[in-house]
Tab-separated table of C-alpha atoms and ligand atoms in Angstrom:
chain	number	residue	atom	x	y	z
A	1	MET	CA	-16.629	-82.200	-41.484
A	2	ALA	CA	-19.834	-84.111	-40.959
A	3	ILE	CA	-20.823	-87.271	-39.060
A	4	LEU	CA	-23.027	-89.974	-40.714
A	5	PHE	CA	-25.501	-91.529	-38.323
A	6	THR	CA	-27.032	-94.796	-39.694
A	7	GLY	CA	-30.342	-95.573	-37.930
A	8	GLY	CA	-30.332	-91.958	-36.666
A	9	ALA	CA	-34.215	-91.845	-36.500
A	10	GLY	CA	-34.309	-94.656	-33.941
A	11	TYR	CA	-34.651	-94.371	-30.165
A	12	ILE	CA	-30.919	-94.245	-29.427
A	13	GLY	CA	-29.853	-92.709	-32.677
A	14	SER	CA	-32.297	-89.750	-32.338
A	15	HIS	CA	-31.147	-89.104	-28.777
A	16	CYS	CA	-27.568	-89.086	-29.953
A	17	PHE	CA	-28.540	-86.759	-32.845
A	18	TYR	CA	-29.616	-84.031	-30.335
A	19	GLU	CA	-26.510	-84.597	-28.162
A	20	PHE	CA	-24.273	-84.052	-31.158
A	21	THR	CA	-26.234	-81.208	-32.676
A	22	ASP	CA	-26.455	-79.575	-29.197
A	23	ASN	CA	-22.604	-79.702	-29.312
A	24	GLN	CA	-22.546	-77.936	-32.737
A	25	GLN	CA	-21.699	-81.070	-34.723
A	26	ASP	CA	-22.868	-81.472	-38.342
A	27	VAL	CA	-24.874	-84.706	-38.552
A	28	VAL	CA	-26.123	-86.451	-41.652
A	29	VAL	CA	-28.764	-89.158	-41.060
A	30	VAL	CA	-29.555	-92.328	-43.133
A	31	ASP	CA	-32.464	-94.409	-41.869
A	32	ASN	CA	-34.965	-96.807	-43.637
A	33	LEU	CA	-37.631	-95.873	-41.072
A	34	SER	CA	-38.450	-99.560	-40.676
A	35	THR	CA	-38.422	-99.009	-36.907
A	36	GLY	CA	-37.227	-95.378	-36.714
A	37	HIS	CA	-39.420	-92.307	-36.903
A	38	ARG	CA	-38.925	-89.267	-39.007
A	39	LYS	CA	-40.733	-87.107	-36.397
A	40	ALA	CA	-38.023	-88.080	-33.873
A	41	LEU	CA	-35.725	-85.644	-35.724
A	42	PRO	CA	-36.066	-81.980	-36.722
A	43	LYS	CA	-37.609	-81.337	-40.070
A	44	ASP	CA	-34.767	-79.318	-41.548
A	45	ILE	CA	-31.878	-81.752	-41.459
A	46	LYS	CA	-29.736	-83.789	-43.841
A	47	PHE	CA	-31.775	-86.845	-43.981
A	48	TYR	CA	-31.716	-89.796	-46.389
A	49	GLN	CA	-34.325	-92.479	-46.300
A	50	GLY	CA	-32.807	-95.812	-47.238
A	51	SER	CA	-30.933	-98.812	-46.074
A	52	VAL	CA	-27.263	-99.307	-45.159
A	53	GLY	CA	-27.484	-102.231	-47.526
A	54	ASP	CA	-27.932	-99.910	-50.418
A	55	LYS	CA	-24.429	-99.312	-51.851
A	56	ASN	CA	-25.615	-96.611	-54.380
A	57	LEU	CA	-27.127	-94.575	-51.625
A	58	LEU	CA	-24.156	-94.775	-49.237
A	59	MET	CA	-21.772	-93.797	-52.009
A	60	LYS	CA	-24.101	-90.854	-52.945
A	61	ILE	CA	-24.048	-89.712	-49.255
A	62	PHE	CA	-20.254	-90.027	-49.048
A	63	ASN	CA	-19.868	-88.042	-52.320
A	64	GLU	CA	-22.357	-85.202	-51.164
A	65	HIS	CA	-20.887	-84.738	-47.649
A	66	ASN	CA	-17.527	-84.420	-46.132
A	67	ILE	CA	-18.011	-87.353	-43.678
A	68	ASP	CA	-15.092	-88.100	-41.328
A	69	CYS	CA	-16.809	-90.740	-39.040
A	70	VAL	CA	-19.851	-93.013	-39.086
A	71	VAL	CA	-21.860	-93.800	-36.026
A	72	HIS	CA	-23.507	-97.065	-36.904
A	73	PHE	CA	-26.818	-97.551	-34.987
A	74	ALA	CA	-28.913	-99.239	-37.734
A	75	GLY	CA	-29.851	-102.785	-36.975
A	76	SER	CA	-32.397	-105.180	-35.591
A	77	LEU	CA	-32.467	-105.512	-31.829
A	78	LEU	CA	-34.990	-108.004	-30.484
A	79	VAL	CA	-33.491	-111.079	-28.848
A	80	GLU	CA	-36.501	-113.229	-29.043
A	81	GLU	CA	-37.310	-112.306	-32.660
A	82	SER	CA	-33.712	-113.181	-33.584
A	83	VAL	CA	-34.158	-116.684	-32.302
A	84	ASN	CA	-37.124	-117.219	-34.548
A	85	ASN	CA	-35.836	-115.282	-37.489
A	86	PRO	CA	-32.038	-115.533	-37.537
A	87	GLU	CA	-31.805	-114.730	-41.266
A	88	LYS	CA	-33.242	-111.241	-40.578
A	89	TYR	CA	-30.507	-110.570	-38.013
A	90	TYR	CA	-27.576	-111.856	-40.051
A	91	HIS	CA	-28.926	-109.904	-43.096
A	92	ASN	CA	-29.700	-106.598	-41.350
A	93	ASN	CA	-26.830	-106.554	-38.857
A	94	VAL	CA	-24.049	-108.478	-40.583
A	95	VAL	CA	-24.537	-108.236	-44.368
A	96	ASN	CA	-25.620	-104.603	-44.243
A	97	SER	CA	-22.824	-103.533	-41.907
A	98	LEU	CA	-20.271	-105.279	-44.200
A	99	ASN	CA	-21.727	-103.246	-47.029
A	100	LEU	CA	-21.334	-100.119	-44.954
A	101	LEU	CA	-17.711	-100.892	-44.142
A	102	ASN	CA	-16.999	-101.564	-47.733
A	103	CYS	CA	-18.549	-98.359	-48.853
A	104	MET	CA	-16.711	-96.416	-46.125
A	105	HIS	CA	-13.364	-97.917	-47.221
A	106	LYS	CA	-14.066	-97.124	-50.854
A	107	ALA	CA	-14.989	-93.519	-49.901
A	108	GLY	CA	-11.898	-93.165	-47.708
A	109	VAL	CA	-13.919	-92.854	-44.460
A	110	HIS	CA	-12.041	-94.913	-41.886
A	111	GLN	CA	-13.532	-94.026	-38.540
A	112	ILE	CA	-16.516	-95.862	-37.029
A	113	ILE	CA	-18.379	-95.922	-33.703
A	114	PHE	CA	-20.470	-99.054	-33.427
A	115	SER	CA	-23.545	-99.947	-31.329
A	116	SER	CA	-22.919	-103.227	-29.720
A	117	THR	CA	-24.666	-104.894	-26.811
A	118	ALA	CA	-24.008	-106.333	-23.439
A	119	SER	CA	-25.756	-109.446	-24.621
A	120	VAL	CA	-22.394	-110.528	-26.241
A	121	TYR	CA	-21.283	-111.666	-22.776
A	122	GLY	CA	-24.169	-114.164	-22.308
A	123	SER	CA	-24.933	-115.664	-18.998
A	124	HIS	CA	-22.194	-116.087	-16.511
A	125	PRO	CA	-22.256	-116.493	-12.705
A	126	LYS	CA	-19.975	-113.481	-12.516
A	127	GLN	CA	-22.822	-111.146	-13.448
A	128	ILE	CA	-20.685	-107.992	-13.533
A	129	PHE	CA	-18.865	-107.753	-16.834
A	130	ASP	CA	-15.855	-105.857	-17.853
A	131	GLU	CA	-14.484	-105.624	-21.413
A	132	GLN	CA	-11.885	-108.290	-20.941
A	133	ASP	CA	-14.433	-110.953	-20.063
A	134	PRO	CA	-14.992	-113.750	-22.614
A	135	THR	CA	-17.923	-113.323	-24.891
A	136	SER	CA	-20.631	-115.919	-25.229
A	137	PRO	CA	-23.525	-114.773	-27.323
A	138	GLU	CA	-26.681	-116.694	-26.659
A	139	SER	CA	-28.883	-115.509	-29.482
A	140	PRO	CA	-28.496	-114.660	-33.158
A	141	TYR	CA	-28.939	-111.042	-32.217
A	142	ALA	CA	-25.980	-111.090	-29.854
A	143	GLN	CA	-23.999	-113.311	-32.257
A	144	SER	CA	-24.714	-110.851	-35.185
A	145	LYS	CA	-23.325	-107.953	-33.106
A	146	LEU	CA	-20.281	-109.909	-32.108
A	147	VAL	CA	-19.569	-110.862	-35.774
A	148	VAL	CA	-19.695	-107.126	-36.653
A	149	GLU	CA	-17.337	-106.263	-33.850
A	150	ASN	CA	-14.942	-108.841	-35.219
A	151	ILE	CA	-15.278	-107.522	-38.939
A	152	ILE	CA	-14.674	-104.011	-37.638
A	153	LYS	CA	-11.394	-105.261	-35.780
A	154	ASP	CA	-10.200	-106.996	-39.031
A	155	PHE	CA	-10.918	-103.817	-41.080
A	156	ALA	CA	-8.793	-101.944	-38.501
A	157	LYS	CA	-5.999	-104.321	-39.067
A	158	ALA	CA	-6.200	-104.633	-42.787
A	159	HIS	CA	-7.312	-101.129	-43.875
A	160	ASP	CA	-6.286	-98.899	-40.896
A	161	PHE	CA	-9.861	-98.248	-39.693
A	162	LYS	CA	-10.275	-96.552	-36.330
A	163	PHE	CA	-13.098	-97.780	-34.113
A	164	ILE	CA	-14.831	-97.448	-30.865
A	165	ILE	CA	-17.307	-100.101	-29.939
A	166	LEU	CA	-19.898	-99.329	-27.292
A	167	ARG	CA	-21.587	-102.309	-25.604
A	168	TYR	CA	-24.848	-101.085	-24.364
A	169	PHE	CA	-26.583	-102.440	-21.272
A	170	ASN	CA	-30.216	-101.770	-20.651
A	171	VAL	CA	-31.007	-98.497	-22.199
A	172	ALA	CA	-33.959	-96.565	-20.823
A	173	GLY	CA	-35.183	-93.129	-20.235
A	174	VAL	CA	-36.114	-90.253	-22.623
A	175	ASP	CA	-34.758	-86.742	-23.523
A	176	HIS	CA	-35.397	-84.169	-20.759
A	177	ASP	CA	-36.991	-81.791	-23.213
A	178	LEU	CA	-39.049	-84.648	-24.880
A	179	ARG	CA	-37.640	-83.707	-28.362
A	180	THR	CA	-37.605	-87.457	-29.024
A	181	GLY	CA	-38.599	-90.502	-27.070
A	182	ILE	CA	-39.647	-94.195	-27.423
A	183	TYR	CA	-42.194	-94.247	-30.202
A	184	ASN	CA	-42.553	-98.136	-30.384
A	185	GLU	CA	-45.982	-99.227	-29.497
A	186	ASN	CA	-45.156	-102.833	-29.378
A	187	SER	CA	-42.145	-102.437	-27.118
A	188	THR	CA	-40.970	-105.248	-25.046
A	189	HIS	CA	-38.555	-103.046	-23.080
A	190	LEU	CA	-39.342	-103.383	-19.347
A	191	VAL	CA	-39.222	-99.681	-18.345
A	192	LYS	CA	-41.328	-98.571	-21.376
A	193	VAL	CA	-43.952	-101.476	-20.867
A	194	ALA	CA	-44.290	-100.763	-17.221
A	195	CYS	CA	-44.741	-96.933	-17.723
A	196	GLU	CA	-47.397	-97.673	-20.330
A	197	VAL	CA	-49.192	-99.650	-17.675
A	198	ALA	CA	-48.703	-96.913	-15.191
A	199	THR	CA	-50.256	-94.372	-17.691
A	200	GLY	CA	-53.127	-96.465	-18.602
A	201	LYS	CA	-51.984	-97.563	-22.036
A	202	ARG	CA	-51.581	-101.252	-21.291
A	203	GLU	CA	-53.591	-103.419	-19.035
A	204	GLN	CA	-50.907	-105.074	-17.048
A	205	LEU	CA	-47.152	-105.924	-16.726
A	206	ALA	CA	-46.220	-109.557	-16.833
A	207	ILE	CA	-43.183	-110.244	-14.592
A	208	PHE	CA	-41.175	-112.841	-16.490
A	209	GLY	CA	-39.971	-115.330	-13.806
A	210	THR	CA	-39.955	-114.881	-10.027
A	211	ASP	CA	-37.826	-117.986	-9.212
A	212	TYR	CA	-34.436	-116.812	-10.321
A	213	GLU	CA	-31.562	-116.925	-7.805
A	214	THR	CA	-31.536	-113.247	-6.989
A	215	ARG	CA	-32.511	-111.129	-4.065
A	216	ASP	CA	-36.187	-111.201	-4.850
A	217	GLY	CA	-36.439	-113.860	-7.565
A	218	THR	CA	-36.534	-111.538	-10.538
A	219	CYS	CA	-33.868	-110.764	-13.145
A	220	ILE	CA	-31.354	-108.005	-12.511
A	221	ARG	CA	-30.289	-105.421	-15.220
A	222	ASP	CA	-28.066	-102.363	-15.430
A	223	TYR	CA	-30.539	-99.551	-16.634
A	224	ILE	CA	-28.703	-96.647	-18.313
A	225	HIS	CA	-30.302	-93.354	-19.183
A	226	VAL	CA	-30.329	-92.818	-22.903
A	227	SER	CA	-29.047	-89.275	-22.558
A	228	ASP	CA	-25.873	-90.399	-20.685
A	229	LEU	CA	-25.417	-93.100	-23.371
A	230	ALA	CA	-25.720	-90.283	-25.960
A	231	ASN	CA	-23.055	-88.453	-24.242
A	232	ALA	CA	-20.806	-91.597	-24.268
A	233	HIS	CA	-21.191	-91.562	-28.105
A	234	TYR	CA	-20.175	-87.877	-28.208
A	235	LEU	CA	-17.064	-88.449	-26.110
A	236	ALA	CA	-16.298	-91.412	-28.281
A	237	TYR	CA	-16.422	-89.212	-31.348
A	238	LYS	CA	-14.227	-86.512	-29.758
A	239	ASN	CA	-11.756	-89.069	-28.870
A	240	ILE	CA	-11.680	-91.047	-32.181
A	241	SER	CA	-11.593	-87.727	-34.224
A	242	SER	CA	-8.693	-86.312	-32.127
A	243	GLY	CA	-6.799	-89.700	-32.366
A	244	SER	CA	-6.539	-89.834	-28.615
A	245	LYS	CA	-8.379	-93.175	-28.128
A	246	ASN	CA	-8.912	-95.557	-30.938
A	247	ASN	CA	-9.749	-99.234	-31.434
A	248	GLN	CA	-11.304	-99.665	-27.975
A	249	ILE	CA	-14.396	-101.491	-26.670
A	250	TYR	CA	-16.286	-99.774	-23.857
A	251	ASN	CA	-19.213	-101.046	-21.679
A	252	CYS	CA	-21.983	-98.554	-21.200
A	253	GLY	CA	-23.836	-99.057	-17.973
A	254	TYR	CA	-23.747	-97.650	-14.487
A	255	GLY	CA	-22.514	-100.736	-12.596
A	256	THR	CA	-25.741	-100.930	-10.546
A	257	GLY	CA	-28.276	-103.638	-10.962
A	258	HIS	CA	-32.084	-103.293	-10.395
A	259	SER	CA	-34.299	-106.292	-10.371
A	260	VAL	CA	-37.717	-106.400	-12.194
A	261	LYS	CA	-39.558	-106.012	-8.918
A	262	GLU	CA	-37.331	-103.057	-7.916
A	263	ILE	CA	-38.346	-101.301	-11.173
A	264	VAL	CA	-41.952	-101.917	-10.341
A	265	ASN	CA	-41.469	-100.552	-6.810
A	266	ALA	CA	-39.749	-97.471	-8.213
A	267	ILE	CA	-42.509	-96.831	-10.618
A	268	GLU	CA	-45.073	-97.242	-7.828
A	269	LYS	CA	-43.056	-94.729	-5.752
A	270	CYS	CA	-42.987	-92.166	-8.603
A	271	THR	CA	-46.626	-92.504	-9.446
A	272	GLN	CA	-47.839	-93.117	-5.899
A	273	LYS	CA	-50.025	-95.801	-7.426
A	274	LYS	CA	-50.060	-99.605	-7.359
A	275	LEU	CA	-48.890	-100.954	-10.762
A	276	ASN	CA	-51.072	-103.816	-12.229
A	277	CYS	CA	-48.648	-106.723	-12.415
A	278	VAL	CA	-49.037	-110.457	-12.941
A	279	GLU	CA	-46.382	-113.049	-12.176
A	280	SER	CA	-45.650	-115.065	-15.290
A	281	ASP	CA	-43.197	-117.722	-16.553
A	282	ARG	CA	-39.605	-117.056	-17.362
A	283	ARG	CA	-39.026	-115.600	-20.822
A	284	PRO	CA	-36.719	-117.893	-22.872
A	285	GLY	CA	-33.164	-116.634	-23.221
A	286	ASP	CA	-33.214	-114.167	-20.342
A	287	PRO	CA	-29.971	-114.230	-18.361
A	288	VAL	CA	-30.252	-113.875	-14.509
A	289	ALA	CA	-28.180	-110.721	-14.057
A	290	VAL	CA	-26.239	-108.432	-16.362
A	291	ILE	CA	-24.351	-105.594	-14.887
A	292	ALA	CA	-21.601	-103.353	-16.446
A	293	SER	CA	-18.223	-102.623	-15.079
A	294	SER	CA	-17.898	-99.171	-16.510
A	295	GLN	CA	-14.611	-98.240	-15.101
A	296	LYS	CA	-12.840	-98.189	-18.451
A	297	ILE	CA	-15.072	-95.705	-20.131
A	298	LYS	CA	-14.894	-93.357	-17.076
A	299	ASP	CA	-11.143	-93.666	-16.975
A	300	GLN	CA	-10.407	-93.396	-20.636
A	301	LEU	CA	-13.126	-91.186	-22.068
A	302	ASN	CA	-13.799	-89.227	-18.862
A	303	TRP	CA	-17.447	-90.213	-19.093
A	304	SER	CA	-19.244	-88.809	-16.102
A	305	PRO	CA	-22.964	-89.973	-16.018
A	306	GLN	CA	-25.238	-87.336	-14.946
A	307	LEU	CA	-28.672	-89.104	-14.722
A	308	GLU	CA	-27.700	-92.171	-12.711
A	309	ASN	CA	-30.870	-92.647	-10.683
A	310	ILE	CA	-33.616	-95.080	-11.586
A	311	GLU	CA	-36.299	-92.632	-10.594
A	312	THR	CA	-34.931	-89.965	-12.930
A	313	ILE	CA	-35.084	-92.593	-15.724
A	314	ILE	CA	-38.620	-93.635	-14.861
A	315	ASN	CA	-39.965	-90.153	-14.402
A	316	SER	CA	-38.541	-89.222	-17.874
A	317	VAL	CA	-40.445	-92.103	-19.471
A	318	LEU	CA	-43.573	-91.310	-17.373
A	319	SER	CA	-43.428	-87.837	-18.874
A	320	TRP	CA	-42.960	-89.038	-22.308
A	321	GLU	CA	-46.029	-91.429	-21.997
A	322	SER	CA	-48.238	-88.738	-20.527
A	323	PHE	CA	-47.084	-86.243	-23.241
A	324	ASN	CA	-47.977	-88.814	-25.919
A	325	GLN	CA	-51.452	-89.819	-24.781
B	1	UD1	C1	-32.006	-105.437	-23.392
B	1	UD1	C2	-32.101	-105.052	-24.825
B	1	UD1	C3	-31.196	-105.864	-25.650
B	1	UD1	C4	-29.885	-105.675	-25.130
B	1	UD1	C5	-29.771	-106.102	-23.696
B	1	UD1	C6	-28.371	-105.793	-23.118
B	1	UD1	C7	-34.395	-104.241	-25.253
B	1	UD1	C8	-35.769	-104.487	-25.887
B	1	UD1	N1	-33.533	-105.251	-25.172
B	1	UD1	O1	-32.540	-106.722	-23.258
B	1	UD1	O2	-31.277	-105.425	-27.060
B	1	UD1	O3	-28.986	-106.520	-25.889
B	1	UD1	O4	-30.753	-105.331	-22.999
B	1	UD1	O5	-28.357	-106.263	-21.856
B	1	UD1	O6	-34.118	-103.143	-24.920
B	1	UD1	N2	-39.341	-108.142	-18.321
B	1	UD1	C9	-40.510	-108.435	-17.708
B	1	UD1	N3	-41.682	-108.020	-18.343
B	1	UD1	C10	-41.818	-107.344	-19.494
B	1	UD1	C11	-40.477	-106.992	-20.183
B	1	UD1	C12	-39.326	-107.469	-19.549
B	1	UD1	O7	-40.483	-109.016	-16.654
B	1	UD1	O8	-42.890	-107.140	-20.027
B	1	UD1	C13	-38.025	-108.482	-17.686
B	1	UD1	C14	-37.195	-109.337	-18.623
B	1	UD1	O9	-37.440	-110.683	-18.286
B	1	UD1	C15	-35.747	-108.930	-18.124
B	1	UD1	C16	-35.922	-107.479	-17.759
B	1	UD1	O10	-37.255	-107.197	-17.583
B	1	UD1	O11	-35.440	-109.666	-17.006
B	1	UD1	C17	-35.442	-106.550	-18.899
B	1	UD1	O12	-35.968	-106.930	-20.093
B	1	UD1	P1	-35.939	-106.056	-21.424
B	1	UD1	O13	-36.258	-104.648	-21.104
B	1	UD1	O14	-36.780	-106.706	-22.414
B	1	UD1	O15	-34.410	-106.020	-21.744
B	1	UD1	P2	-33.335	-107.211	-21.962
B	1	UD1	O16	-34.018	-108.403	-22.420
B	1	UD1	O17	-32.455	-107.343	-20.767
């Protein structure tokens, strides 16, 4: 049996590729390389360049391989871009996912693990979210992910699909062996941007908003190491394929919040150097604090994160940036 990764050449998809193949799984990748990078993956793998919107390509892949589960990473993911260009998000995330599900159904592949996001919860004074909390997406990006969650649930009811939906919190960090990393040069991702400043690749870090109602005025997020997230996908696959846990949604985060200034301090501690920062206006659409309750995935999938330390995350990104000078 093989597993199909859509978007497997992206940041999270490629880290998951190594987690699955390290565990002797047979992985087939489809990626249109719009934001993914072929070099993030080994040369000699089963790789198809193309879109999940391409019905003929998907049917060809399902015909050529004995796929038992799809891990669906492919999609667009920038909140601010989605506000300005919602059509791109509804097309890439909703229309293309629907095409994927239709092709899976036609090919008799009925198991899917889907990459969703903590941003489906929106802003809420509660700040620590569990899977039972109401959703309130505040951007077309978040909305598009929630629509796909709902489509998947309806396919489960109508066509006996089995699914696990993973809601990612703030994914950061890089593979310990630097087999892949974060290639995006125009990243807006806090840890990546700040580590680029620390390694001399960017001039300065703008801190977006210092007047939030938090302990130091800056926004709080739950940063999860991408390799722990990759392991959560592997456990999801083991559970879905054994039939022990199906049709569940799991938060993927550590349950610990770090403010923007705490990230800056942690980087300064790791590098023993002052980081060039400037205080700037709030970024539109940023919620004050988003932290995961991750008890459910720990209880049900026995997820046991190994890299739950902000300095471990930062040091891995600093290594990656230095390695890629
Ligand atoms: C991230 C994800 C988003 C996901 C969400 C889930 C990215 C790019 N976005 O959004 O897809 O749905 O988590 O919770 O990974 N910041 C600065 N200066 C910067 C960059 C960021 O101050 O140059 C601040 C932001 O205002 C924010 C925090 O750092 O408060 C984190 O920002 P960012 O890394 O962009 O992630 P999110 O917007 O939380």
